[in-house]
Short mmCIF file of N, CA and C in Angstrom, two decimals:
data_model
loop_
_atom_site.label_atom_id
_atom_site.label_comp_id
_atom_site.label_asym_id
_atom_site.label_seq_id
_atom_site.Cartn_x
_atom_site.Cartn_y
_atom_site.Cartn_z
N GLY C 1 8.55 -13.57 -15.29
CA GLY C 1 9.70 -12.71 -15.16
C GLY C 1 9.74 -11.65 -16.24
N ASP C 2 9.58 -12.10 -17.51
CA ASP C 2 9.65 -11.14 -18.63
C ASP C 2 8.48 -10.17 -18.60
N GLN C 3 7.29 -10.68 -18.27
CA GLN C 3 6.12 -9.80 -18.21
C GLN C 3 6.29 -8.75 -17.12
N GLN C 4 6.83 -9.15 -15.96
CA GLN C 4 7.04 -8.20 -14.87
C GLN C 4 8.06 -7.14 -15.28
N ARG C 5 9.11 -7.58 -15.98
CA ARG C 5 10.11 -6.60 -16.44
C ARG C 5 9.49 -5.63 -17.44
N GLN C 6 8.62 -6.13 -18.32
CA GLN C 6 7.96 -5.24 -19.27
C GLN C 6 7.06 -4.24 -18.54
N LEU C 7 6.30 -4.74 -17.57
CA LEU C 7 5.40 -3.86 -16.83
C LEU C 7 6.17 -2.81 -16.04
N THR C 8 7.24 -3.22 -15.38
CA THR C 8 8.01 -2.22 -14.62
C THR C 8 8.73 -1.27 -15.57
N GLY C 9 9.09 -1.75 -16.75
CA GLY C 9 9.68 -0.86 -17.75
C GLY C 9 8.68 0.19 -18.20
N LEU C 10 7.44 -0.22 -18.41
CA LEU C 10 6.38 0.73 -18.77
C LEU C 10 6.14 1.71 -17.62
N ALA C 11 6.13 1.20 -16.40
CA ALA C 11 5.93 2.07 -15.24
C ALA C 11 7.08 3.07 -15.13
N ASP C 12 8.32 2.63 -15.37
CA ASP C 12 9.47 3.54 -15.35
C ASP C 12 9.29 4.65 -16.39
N ARG C 13 8.84 4.26 -17.58
CA ARG C 13 8.62 5.24 -18.65
C ARG C 13 7.55 6.25 -18.24
N ASP C 14 6.46 5.74 -17.64
CA ASP C 14 5.38 6.63 -17.20
C ASP C 14 5.86 7.57 -16.10
N VAL C 15 6.69 7.05 -15.20
CA VAL C 15 7.24 7.90 -14.13
C VAL C 15 8.11 9.00 -14.73
N ASP C 16 8.94 8.64 -15.69
CA ASP C 16 9.79 9.65 -16.34
C ASP C 16 8.94 10.73 -17.01
N GLN C 17 7.87 10.30 -17.70
CA GLN C 17 6.99 11.27 -18.38
C GLN C 17 6.30 12.15 -17.35
N SER C 18 5.87 11.56 -16.23
CA SER C 18 5.21 12.35 -15.17
C SER C 18 6.17 13.36 -14.57
N GLN C 19 7.42 12.94 -14.36
CA GLN C 19 8.41 13.87 -13.82
C GLN C 19 8.64 15.02 -14.79
N LYS C 20 8.68 14.73 -16.08
CA LYS C 20 8.87 15.78 -17.08
C LYS C 20 7.67 16.74 -17.06
N THR C 21 6.46 16.20 -16.96
CA THR C 21 5.26 17.02 -16.92
C THR C 21 5.26 17.93 -15.70
N VAL C 22 5.62 17.38 -14.54
CA VAL C 22 5.69 18.19 -13.32
C VAL C 22 6.76 19.27 -13.46
N GLY C 23 7.89 18.91 -14.05
CA GLY C 23 8.95 19.89 -14.28
C GLY C 23 8.48 21.01 -15.20
N ASP C 24 7.74 20.64 -16.27
CA ASP C 24 7.19 21.65 -17.18
C ASP C 24 6.20 22.56 -16.45
N LEU C 25 5.39 21.97 -15.58
CA LEU C 25 4.43 22.76 -14.79
C LEU C 25 5.15 23.74 -13.88
N GLN C 26 6.21 23.28 -13.22
CA GLN C 26 6.96 24.18 -12.35
C GLN C 26 7.62 25.30 -13.15
N GLN C 27 8.12 24.98 -14.32
CA GLN C 27 8.75 25.99 -15.17
C GLN C 27 7.71 27.01 -15.64
N ALA C 28 6.51 26.54 -16.04
CA ALA C 28 5.45 27.45 -16.47
C ALA C 28 5.02 28.36 -15.32
N ALA C 29 4.95 27.81 -14.11
CA ALA C 29 4.58 28.61 -12.94
C ALA C 29 5.62 29.69 -12.69
N ALA C 30 6.90 29.34 -12.84
CA ALA C 30 7.96 30.34 -12.65
C ALA C 30 7.85 31.46 -13.68
N GLN C 31 7.51 31.11 -14.93
CA GLN C 31 7.36 32.13 -15.97
C GLN C 31 6.18 33.05 -15.67
N VAL C 32 5.08 32.47 -15.20
CA VAL C 32 3.92 33.29 -14.84
C VAL C 32 4.27 34.21 -13.68
N GLU C 33 5.04 33.69 -12.71
CA GLU C 33 5.46 34.54 -11.58
C GLU C 33 6.28 35.73 -12.06
N GLU C 34 7.12 35.51 -13.07
CA GLU C 34 7.90 36.63 -13.62
C GLU C 34 6.98 37.69 -14.22
N ILE C 35 5.97 37.24 -14.96
CA ILE C 35 5.02 38.18 -15.57
C ILE C 35 4.23 38.91 -14.48
N VAL C 36 3.82 38.19 -13.44
CA VAL C 36 3.09 38.80 -12.34
C VAL C 36 3.95 39.87 -11.67
N GLN C 37 5.22 39.59 -11.51
CA GLN C 37 6.13 40.57 -10.91
C GLN C 37 6.20 41.84 -11.76
N ILE C 38 6.24 41.66 -13.07
CA ILE C 38 6.26 42.83 -13.97
C ILE C 38 4.97 43.63 -13.80
N ILE C 39 3.83 42.93 -13.74
CA ILE C 39 2.54 43.61 -13.57
C ILE C 39 2.50 44.35 -12.23
N GLN C 40 3.04 43.72 -11.17
CA GLN C 40 3.07 44.37 -9.86
C GLN C 40 3.94 45.64 -9.91
N ASP C 41 5.06 45.54 -10.60
CA ASP C 41 5.92 46.72 -10.74
C ASP C 41 5.17 47.85 -11.48
N ILE C 42 4.46 47.50 -12.55
CA ILE C 42 3.69 48.50 -13.31
C ILE C 42 2.60 49.09 -12.43
N ALA C 43 1.92 48.25 -11.66
CA ALA C 43 0.86 48.74 -10.77
C ALA C 43 1.43 49.69 -9.72
N GLY C 44 2.61 49.37 -9.19
CA GLY C 44 3.27 50.26 -8.23
C GLY C 44 3.60 51.60 -8.85
N GLN C 45 4.15 51.56 -10.07
CA GLN C 45 4.49 52.80 -10.77
C GLN C 45 3.22 53.61 -11.10
N THR C 46 2.17 52.89 -11.51
CA THR C 46 0.90 53.56 -11.82
C THR C 46 0.34 54.23 -10.57
N ASN C 47 0.47 53.57 -9.44
CA ASN C 47 -0.01 54.14 -8.18
C ASN C 47 0.75 55.43 -7.86
N LEU C 48 2.08 55.42 -8.07
CA LEU C 48 2.89 56.62 -7.84
C LEU C 48 2.47 57.76 -8.79
N LEU C 49 2.25 57.39 -10.05
CA LEU C 49 1.81 58.40 -11.00
C LEU C 49 0.45 58.99 -10.61
N ALA C 50 -0.44 58.12 -10.13
CA ALA C 50 -1.76 58.60 -9.69
C ALA C 50 -1.61 59.52 -8.49
N LEU C 51 -0.72 59.18 -7.58
CA LEU C 51 -0.47 60.03 -6.40
C LEU C 51 0.07 61.39 -6.84
N ASN C 52 1.04 61.37 -7.75
CA ASN C 52 1.60 62.65 -8.28
C ASN C 52 0.51 63.45 -8.99
N ALA C 53 -0.35 62.76 -9.75
CA ALA C 53 -1.43 63.47 -10.47
C ALA C 53 -2.40 64.09 -9.47
N THR C 54 -2.66 63.39 -8.37
CA THR C 54 -3.56 63.93 -7.33
C THR C 54 -2.95 65.18 -6.71
N ILE C 55 -1.67 65.14 -6.43
CA ILE C 55 -0.98 66.31 -5.85
C ILE C 55 -1.05 67.49 -6.81
N GLU C 56 -0.78 67.23 -8.09
CA GLU C 56 -0.81 68.31 -9.09
C GLU C 56 -2.23 68.85 -9.27
N ALA C 57 -3.23 67.95 -9.21
CA ALA C 57 -4.63 68.39 -9.35
C ALA C 57 -5.01 69.26 -8.17
N THR C 58 -4.52 68.92 -6.98
CA THR C 58 -4.80 69.73 -5.78
C THR C 58 -4.16 71.10 -5.94
N ARG C 59 -2.94 71.20 -6.44
CA ARG C 59 -2.26 72.48 -6.64
C ARG C 59 -3.01 73.34 -7.66
N ALA C 60 -3.62 72.67 -8.66
CA ALA C 60 -4.30 73.43 -9.71
C ALA C 60 -5.65 73.96 -9.23
N GLY C 61 -6.08 73.47 -8.09
CA GLY C 61 -7.34 73.98 -7.53
C GLY C 61 -8.53 73.49 -8.31
N ALA C 62 -9.50 74.43 -8.55
CA ALA C 62 -10.74 74.08 -9.23
C ALA C 62 -10.48 73.64 -10.66
N ALA C 63 -9.46 74.17 -11.28
CA ALA C 63 -9.15 73.81 -12.67
C ALA C 63 -8.68 72.37 -12.76
N GLY C 64 -8.14 71.80 -11.70
CA GLY C 64 -7.62 70.42 -11.72
C GLY C 64 -8.58 69.41 -11.14
N SER C 65 -9.84 69.83 -10.85
CA SER C 65 -10.78 68.90 -10.20
C SER C 65 -11.11 67.70 -11.08
N GLY C 66 -11.26 67.87 -12.35
CA GLY C 66 -11.54 66.75 -13.28
C GLY C 66 -10.35 65.80 -13.32
N PHE C 67 -9.17 66.39 -13.30
CA PHE C 67 -7.95 65.58 -13.33
C PHE C 67 -7.83 64.78 -12.03
N ALA C 68 -8.28 65.33 -10.92
CA ALA C 68 -8.23 64.65 -9.62
C ALA C 68 -9.12 63.42 -9.63
N VAL C 69 -10.29 63.52 -10.28
CA VAL C 69 -11.22 62.37 -10.39
C VAL C 69 -10.55 61.25 -11.17
N VAL C 70 -9.92 61.58 -12.28
CA VAL C 70 -9.21 60.58 -13.10
C VAL C 70 -8.07 59.96 -12.29
N ALA C 71 -7.34 60.77 -11.56
CA ALA C 71 -6.22 60.27 -10.76
C ALA C 71 -6.72 59.28 -9.70
N ARG C 72 -7.89 59.58 -9.07
CA ARG C 72 -8.44 58.66 -8.07
C ARG C 72 -8.82 57.32 -8.72
N GLU C 73 -9.40 57.38 -9.90
CA GLU C 73 -9.80 56.14 -10.61
C GLU C 73 -8.57 55.33 -11.00
N VAL C 74 -7.54 56.00 -11.46
CA VAL C 74 -6.29 55.30 -11.82
C VAL C 74 -5.69 54.66 -10.57
N LYS C 75 -5.76 55.37 -9.45
CA LYS C 75 -5.24 54.84 -8.18
C LYS C 75 -6.03 53.60 -7.76
N LYS C 76 -7.36 53.60 -7.94
CA LYS C 76 -8.19 52.43 -7.61
C LYS C 76 -7.81 51.24 -8.49
N LEU C 77 -7.68 51.52 -9.80
CA LEU C 77 -7.29 50.46 -10.73
C LEU C 77 -5.92 49.88 -10.37
N SER C 78 -5.01 50.74 -9.98
CA SER C 78 -3.67 50.30 -9.58
C SER C 78 -3.75 49.41 -8.35
N ALA C 79 -4.59 49.78 -7.38
CA ALA C 79 -4.75 48.98 -6.16
C ALA C 79 -5.39 47.63 -6.48
N GLU C 80 -6.41 47.62 -7.36
CA GLU C 80 -7.05 46.36 -7.76
C GLU C 80 -6.08 45.45 -8.50
N THR C 81 -5.27 46.06 -9.36
CA THR C 81 -4.26 45.29 -10.09
C THR C 81 -3.27 44.66 -9.11
N ALA C 82 -2.81 45.43 -8.15
CA ALA C 82 -1.86 44.91 -7.15
C ALA C 82 -2.48 43.77 -6.36
N LYS C 83 -3.76 43.93 -5.98
CA LYS C 83 -4.45 42.89 -5.21
C LYS C 83 -4.60 41.63 -6.05
N SER C 84 -4.99 41.79 -7.31
CA SER C 84 -5.18 40.63 -8.21
C SER C 84 -3.87 39.90 -8.46
N THR C 85 -2.81 40.67 -8.68
CA THR C 85 -1.51 40.01 -8.91
C THR C 85 -1.04 39.29 -7.66
N GLN C 86 -1.38 39.81 -6.48
CA GLN C 86 -1.03 39.12 -5.24
C GLN C 86 -1.79 37.79 -5.14
N GLU C 87 -3.07 37.80 -5.52
CA GLU C 87 -3.86 36.58 -5.52
C GLU C 87 -3.28 35.57 -6.52
N ILE C 88 -2.91 36.06 -7.69
CA ILE C 88 -2.30 35.19 -8.70
C ILE C 88 -1.01 34.58 -8.14
N SER C 89 -0.19 35.38 -7.50
CA SER C 89 1.07 34.89 -6.90
C SER C 89 0.79 33.80 -5.87
N SER C 90 -0.24 33.99 -5.06
CA SER C 90 -0.59 32.99 -4.05
C SER C 90 -1.01 31.68 -4.70
N ARG C 91 -1.82 31.78 -5.75
CA ARG C 91 -2.27 30.57 -6.44
C ARG C 91 -1.13 29.87 -7.16
N ILE C 92 -0.23 30.65 -7.73
CA ILE C 92 0.95 30.06 -8.38
C ILE C 92 1.80 29.33 -7.35
N GLN C 93 1.95 29.92 -6.18
CA GLN C 93 2.72 29.26 -5.12
C GLN C 93 2.05 27.95 -4.71
N ALA C 94 0.71 27.96 -4.65
CA ALA C 94 -0.03 26.73 -4.32
C ALA C 94 0.22 25.67 -5.40
N ILE C 95 0.20 26.10 -6.66
CA ILE C 95 0.47 25.17 -7.77
C ILE C 95 1.88 24.61 -7.66
N ARG C 96 2.83 25.46 -7.35
CA ARG C 96 4.22 25.00 -7.19
C ARG C 96 4.34 24.02 -6.04
N ASN C 97 3.61 24.26 -4.94
CA ASN C 97 3.64 23.32 -3.81
C ASN C 97 3.07 21.96 -4.21
N VAL C 98 1.93 21.99 -4.92
CA VAL C 98 1.32 20.74 -5.38
C VAL C 98 2.27 20.03 -6.34
N ALA C 99 2.88 20.77 -7.25
CA ALA C 99 3.82 20.17 -8.20
C ALA C 99 5.02 19.57 -7.46
N GLY C 100 5.49 20.25 -6.44
CA GLY C 100 6.59 19.70 -5.63
C GLY C 100 6.19 18.42 -4.93
N ASN C 101 4.97 18.41 -4.38
CA ASN C 101 4.46 17.18 -3.74
C ASN C 101 4.33 16.06 -4.76
N ALA C 102 3.83 16.39 -5.95
CA ALA C 102 3.70 15.38 -7.01
C ALA C 102 5.07 14.84 -7.42
N ALA C 103 6.05 15.72 -7.51
CA ALA C 103 7.41 15.29 -7.87
C ALA C 103 7.96 14.33 -6.81
N ARG C 104 7.73 14.64 -5.53
CA ARG C 104 8.20 13.75 -4.46
C ARG C 104 7.46 12.41 -4.50
N ALA C 105 6.15 12.44 -4.77
CA ALA C 105 5.37 11.21 -4.85
C ALA C 105 5.85 10.35 -6.02
N ILE C 106 6.13 10.99 -7.14
CA ILE C 106 6.64 10.26 -8.31
C ILE C 106 7.99 9.65 -8.00
N ALA C 107 8.84 10.37 -7.31
CA ALA C 107 10.16 9.83 -6.93
C ALA C 107 9.98 8.62 -6.02
N THR C 108 9.00 8.67 -5.11
CA THR C 108 8.74 7.53 -4.24
C THR C 108 8.26 6.34 -5.05
N ILE C 109 7.37 6.58 -6.03
CA ILE C 109 6.90 5.51 -6.90
C ILE C 109 8.07 4.91 -7.67
N GLU C 110 8.94 5.76 -8.15
CA GLU C 110 10.11 5.28 -8.89
C GLU C 110 10.98 4.39 -8.00
N ASP C 111 11.14 4.78 -6.74
CA ASP C 111 11.90 3.95 -5.80
C ASP C 111 11.21 2.60 -5.60
N ARG C 112 9.89 2.61 -5.48
CA ARG C 112 9.15 1.36 -5.28
C ARG C 112 9.29 0.45 -6.50
N ILE C 113 9.27 1.04 -7.68
CA ILE C 113 9.45 0.25 -8.90
C ILE C 113 10.84 -0.39 -8.89
N GLY C 114 11.84 0.36 -8.47
CA GLY C 114 13.19 -0.21 -8.34
C GLY C 114 13.20 -1.35 -7.34
N ASP C 115 12.49 -1.18 -6.22
CA ASP C 115 12.40 -2.26 -5.21
C ASP C 115 11.76 -3.51 -5.82
N VAL C 116 10.68 -3.30 -6.60
CA VAL C 116 10.00 -4.43 -7.24
C VAL C 116 10.94 -5.11 -8.22
N ASN C 117 11.67 -4.34 -9.01
CA ASN C 117 12.63 -4.92 -9.96
C ASN C 117 13.68 -5.75 -9.24
N ARG C 118 14.23 -5.21 -8.15
CA ARG C 118 15.24 -5.96 -7.40
C ARG C 118 14.64 -7.22 -6.80
N SER C 119 13.43 -7.11 -6.26
CA SER C 119 12.75 -8.25 -5.67
C SER C 119 12.48 -9.33 -6.71
N MET C 120 12.02 -8.91 -7.89
CA MET C 120 11.77 -9.87 -8.98
C MET C 120 13.07 -10.55 -9.40
N GLY C 121 14.15 -9.82 -9.44
CA GLY C 121 15.45 -10.42 -9.78
C GLY C 121 15.85 -11.45 -8.74
N ASP C 122 15.67 -11.11 -7.47
CA ASP C 122 15.99 -12.06 -6.39
C ASP C 122 15.12 -13.30 -6.49
N LEU C 123 13.83 -13.10 -6.76
CA LEU C 123 12.90 -14.22 -6.88
C LEU C 123 13.27 -15.11 -8.06
N THR C 124 13.62 -14.50 -9.17
CA THR C 124 14.01 -15.26 -10.36
C THR C 124 15.26 -16.09 -10.08
N ARG C 125 16.24 -15.47 -9.41
CA ARG C 125 17.47 -16.21 -9.08
C ARG C 125 17.16 -17.36 -8.11
N SER C 126 16.29 -17.11 -7.16
CA SER C 126 15.91 -18.12 -6.18
C SER C 126 15.21 -19.30 -6.86
N CYS C 127 14.28 -18.98 -7.76
CA CYS C 127 13.56 -20.04 -8.49
C CYS C 127 14.53 -20.85 -9.35
N SER C 128 15.45 -20.17 -10.00
CA SER C 128 16.44 -20.87 -10.83
C SER C 128 17.28 -21.81 -9.98
N SER C 129 17.68 -21.34 -8.81
CA SER C 129 18.46 -22.19 -7.90
C SER C 129 17.66 -23.40 -7.46
N GLN C 130 16.39 -23.20 -7.15
CA GLN C 130 15.55 -24.32 -6.72
C GLN C 130 15.35 -25.33 -7.85
N ILE C 131 15.19 -24.82 -9.07
CA ILE C 131 15.03 -25.73 -10.21
C ILE C 131 16.30 -26.56 -10.39
N GLU C 132 17.44 -25.89 -10.32
CA GLU C 132 18.71 -26.62 -10.46
C GLU C 132 18.89 -27.65 -9.35
N ALA C 133 18.50 -27.29 -8.13
CA ALA C 133 18.64 -28.20 -7.00
C ALA C 133 17.67 -29.37 -7.10
N SER C 134 16.52 -29.17 -7.72
CA SER C 134 15.52 -30.23 -7.79
C SER C 134 15.78 -31.22 -8.92
N ARG C 135 16.59 -30.88 -9.89
CA ARG C 135 16.86 -31.80 -11.01
C ARG C 135 17.49 -33.11 -10.54
N PRO C 136 18.55 -33.08 -9.72
CA PRO C 136 19.09 -34.36 -9.25
C PRO C 136 18.07 -35.15 -8.42
N ILE C 137 17.26 -34.45 -7.63
CA ILE C 137 16.25 -35.13 -6.82
C ILE C 137 15.24 -35.82 -7.73
N ALA C 138 14.82 -35.13 -8.79
CA ALA C 138 13.89 -35.73 -9.74
C ALA C 138 14.49 -36.97 -10.39
N GLY C 139 15.78 -36.90 -10.69
CA GLY C 139 16.47 -38.07 -11.26
C GLY C 139 16.48 -39.24 -10.28
N PHE C 140 16.77 -38.94 -9.01
CA PHE C 140 16.76 -39.99 -7.99
C PHE C 140 15.37 -40.59 -7.83
N VAL C 141 14.35 -39.75 -7.85
CA VAL C 141 12.97 -40.24 -7.72
C VAL C 141 12.63 -41.13 -8.91
N GLN C 142 13.00 -40.70 -10.11
CA GLN C 142 12.72 -41.49 -11.31
C GLN C 142 13.41 -42.85 -11.22
N ASN C 143 14.68 -42.84 -10.82
CA ASN C 143 15.41 -44.11 -10.67
C ASN C 143 14.75 -44.98 -9.61
N SER C 144 14.32 -44.38 -8.51
CA SER C 144 13.66 -45.15 -7.44
C SER C 144 12.38 -45.78 -7.94
N VAL C 145 11.61 -45.04 -8.72
CA VAL C 145 10.36 -45.57 -9.28
C VAL C 145 10.66 -46.74 -10.21
N GLU C 146 11.64 -46.56 -11.07
CA GLU C 146 12.00 -47.64 -12.00
C GLU C 146 12.50 -48.87 -11.25
N ASN C 147 13.34 -48.64 -10.23
CA ASN C 147 13.83 -49.77 -9.43
C ASN C 147 12.70 -50.46 -8.68
N ALA C 148 11.75 -49.67 -8.18
CA ALA C 148 10.61 -50.27 -7.48
C ALA C 148 9.77 -51.10 -8.43
N GLU C 149 9.57 -50.60 -9.66
CA GLU C 149 8.82 -51.37 -10.65
C GLU C 149 9.54 -52.67 -10.98
N LEU C 150 10.85 -52.58 -11.19
CA LEU C 150 11.63 -53.77 -11.51
C LEU C 150 11.60 -54.77 -10.35
N SER C 151 11.69 -54.25 -9.16
CA SER C 151 11.66 -55.13 -7.99
C SER C 151 10.31 -55.82 -7.88
N GLN C 152 9.24 -55.07 -8.13
CA GLN C 152 7.90 -55.64 -8.06
C GLN C 152 7.72 -56.72 -9.14
N ILE C 153 8.20 -56.40 -10.35
CA ILE C 153 8.11 -57.38 -11.44
C ILE C 153 8.94 -58.61 -11.10
N SER C 154 10.15 -58.37 -10.63
CA SER C 154 11.03 -59.50 -10.30
C SER C 154 10.41 -60.39 -9.23
N THR C 155 9.82 -59.77 -8.22
CA THR C 155 9.18 -60.55 -7.15
C THR C 155 8.01 -61.35 -7.71
N SER C 156 7.18 -60.70 -8.54
CA SER C 156 6.03 -61.40 -9.13
C SER C 156 6.50 -62.53 -10.03
N VAL C 157 7.51 -62.26 -10.85
CA VAL C 157 8.03 -63.29 -11.76
C VAL C 157 8.65 -64.43 -10.97
N GLN C 158 9.40 -64.08 -9.92
CA GLN C 158 10.05 -65.11 -9.09
C GLN C 158 8.99 -66.05 -8.50
N LYS C 159 7.92 -65.44 -7.98
CA LYS C 159 6.86 -66.26 -7.40
C LYS C 159 6.21 -67.12 -8.48
N GLY C 160 5.92 -66.50 -9.63
CA GLY C 160 5.30 -67.25 -10.73
C GLY C 160 6.22 -68.32 -11.28
N TYR C 161 7.49 -68.01 -11.36
CA TYR C 161 8.47 -68.96 -11.90
C TYR C 161 8.60 -70.15 -10.97
N LEU C 162 8.70 -69.88 -9.70
CA LEU C 162 8.86 -70.96 -8.72
C LEU C 162 7.61 -71.83 -8.64
N SER C 163 6.46 -71.25 -8.90
CA SER C 163 5.23 -72.03 -8.85
C SER C 163 4.95 -72.71 -10.18
N GLY C 164 5.73 -72.36 -11.21
CA GLY C 164 5.58 -72.97 -12.51
C GLY C 164 4.56 -72.27 -13.39
N ARG C 165 3.99 -71.18 -12.96
CA ARG C 165 2.98 -70.46 -13.74
C ARG C 165 3.60 -69.51 -14.75
N VAL C 166 4.85 -69.15 -14.59
CA VAL C 166 5.50 -68.17 -15.47
C VAL C 166 6.66 -68.84 -16.18
N ARG C 167 6.71 -68.65 -17.51
CA ARG C 167 7.84 -69.13 -18.29
C ARG C 167 8.60 -67.90 -18.78
N LEU C 168 9.89 -67.96 -18.68
CA LEU C 168 10.74 -66.84 -19.09
C LEU C 168 11.37 -67.14 -20.43
N ARG C 169 11.66 -66.05 -21.13
CA ARG C 169 12.38 -66.22 -22.40
C ARG C 169 13.81 -66.60 -22.10
N SER C 170 14.47 -67.05 -23.12
CA SER C 170 15.83 -67.55 -22.90
C SER C 170 16.73 -66.45 -22.36
N PRO C 171 17.56 -66.81 -21.45
CA PRO C 171 18.44 -65.83 -20.83
C PRO C 171 19.55 -65.39 -21.74
N GLU C 172 20.10 -64.23 -21.42
CA GLU C 172 21.29 -63.76 -22.12
C GLU C 172 22.49 -64.52 -21.58
N PRO C 173 23.63 -64.43 -22.29
CA PRO C 173 24.82 -65.13 -21.81
C PRO C 173 25.25 -64.70 -20.42
N GLU C 174 24.94 -63.44 -20.02
CA GLU C 174 25.36 -62.97 -18.70
C GLU C 174 24.48 -63.54 -17.61
N GLY C 175 23.42 -64.22 -17.95
CA GLY C 175 22.57 -64.79 -16.94
C GLY C 175 21.38 -63.94 -16.58
N ARG C 176 21.11 -62.87 -17.33
CA ARG C 176 19.95 -62.04 -17.02
C ARG C 176 18.73 -62.61 -17.72
N CYS C 177 17.59 -62.51 -17.06
CA CYS C 177 16.35 -63.00 -17.63
C CYS C 177 15.45 -61.81 -17.93
N PHE C 178 14.53 -62.01 -18.89
CA PHE C 178 13.62 -60.94 -19.29
C PHE C 178 12.18 -61.43 -19.21
N TYR C 179 11.31 -60.52 -18.75
CA TYR C 179 9.89 -60.80 -18.69
C TYR C 179 9.18 -59.62 -19.35
N HIS C 180 8.49 -59.89 -20.46
CA HIS C 180 7.83 -58.84 -21.27
C HIS C 180 8.83 -57.73 -21.62
N GLY C 181 10.03 -58.10 -21.96
CA GLY C 181 11.03 -57.15 -22.43
C GLY C 181 11.75 -56.41 -21.32
N ARG C 182 11.44 -56.69 -20.08
CA ARG C 182 12.09 -56.01 -18.97
C ARG C 182 13.01 -56.99 -18.26
N PRO C 183 14.17 -56.51 -17.86
CA PRO C 183 15.08 -57.42 -17.15
C PRO C 183 14.52 -57.73 -15.76
N VAL C 184 14.67 -58.98 -15.35
CA VAL C 184 14.24 -59.38 -14.00
C VAL C 184 15.40 -60.12 -13.34
N VAL C 185 15.40 -60.07 -12.06
CA VAL C 185 16.43 -60.76 -11.28
C VAL C 185 15.78 -61.93 -10.57
N LEU C 186 16.30 -63.11 -10.84
CA LEU C 186 15.76 -64.31 -10.19
C LEU C 186 16.82 -64.86 -9.24
N PHE C 187 16.32 -65.41 -8.21
CA PHE C 187 17.24 -66.07 -7.28
C PHE C 187 17.36 -67.51 -7.77
N GLY C 188 18.30 -67.77 -8.57
CA GLY C 188 18.50 -69.06 -9.21
C GLY C 188 18.70 -68.80 -10.69
N SER C 189 18.50 -69.73 -11.53
CA SER C 189 18.71 -69.55 -12.97
C SER C 189 17.39 -69.50 -13.69
N CYS C 190 17.42 -68.98 -14.95
CA CYS C 190 16.18 -68.85 -15.74
C CYS C 190 15.75 -70.22 -16.26
#
């Protein structure tokens, strides 16, 4: 009983630590999502700036051709950044889903540990009841064994006494006889 309680106590502690770890993971994922959102916003703004730079380079004609090349490269970088942040967001969502599944699994384990604790309590109470119920039976069995031994001795002594092979010690005033220190019942006197 005590060992099971210790083990389930340790399991409860481990479940609590696992829940905290999963909670920390979910919180870290949320923080990364916030940063990703900021990066996406910057990429969007950079894309707009690149578009404006392309328009201005077109207006400048041949003089803005170098600027147009830079604007195209900035626009590519902005698109790659947006794509990468989208991939990061997808992976973070996958991590959050796994963490949510882990949290549900841990909660199920915690419920099972509670079931085991309740079951162990029921079993302990049941065993205690059976022990209490068996004590009077054990007493009756012990008395029956002692009475059977006395009866067997008395019968043997009676037969030996009647045949003259057994001599008894002097009787007590109440009329009880003893054989090897045990009381015997004779049909007649000692």
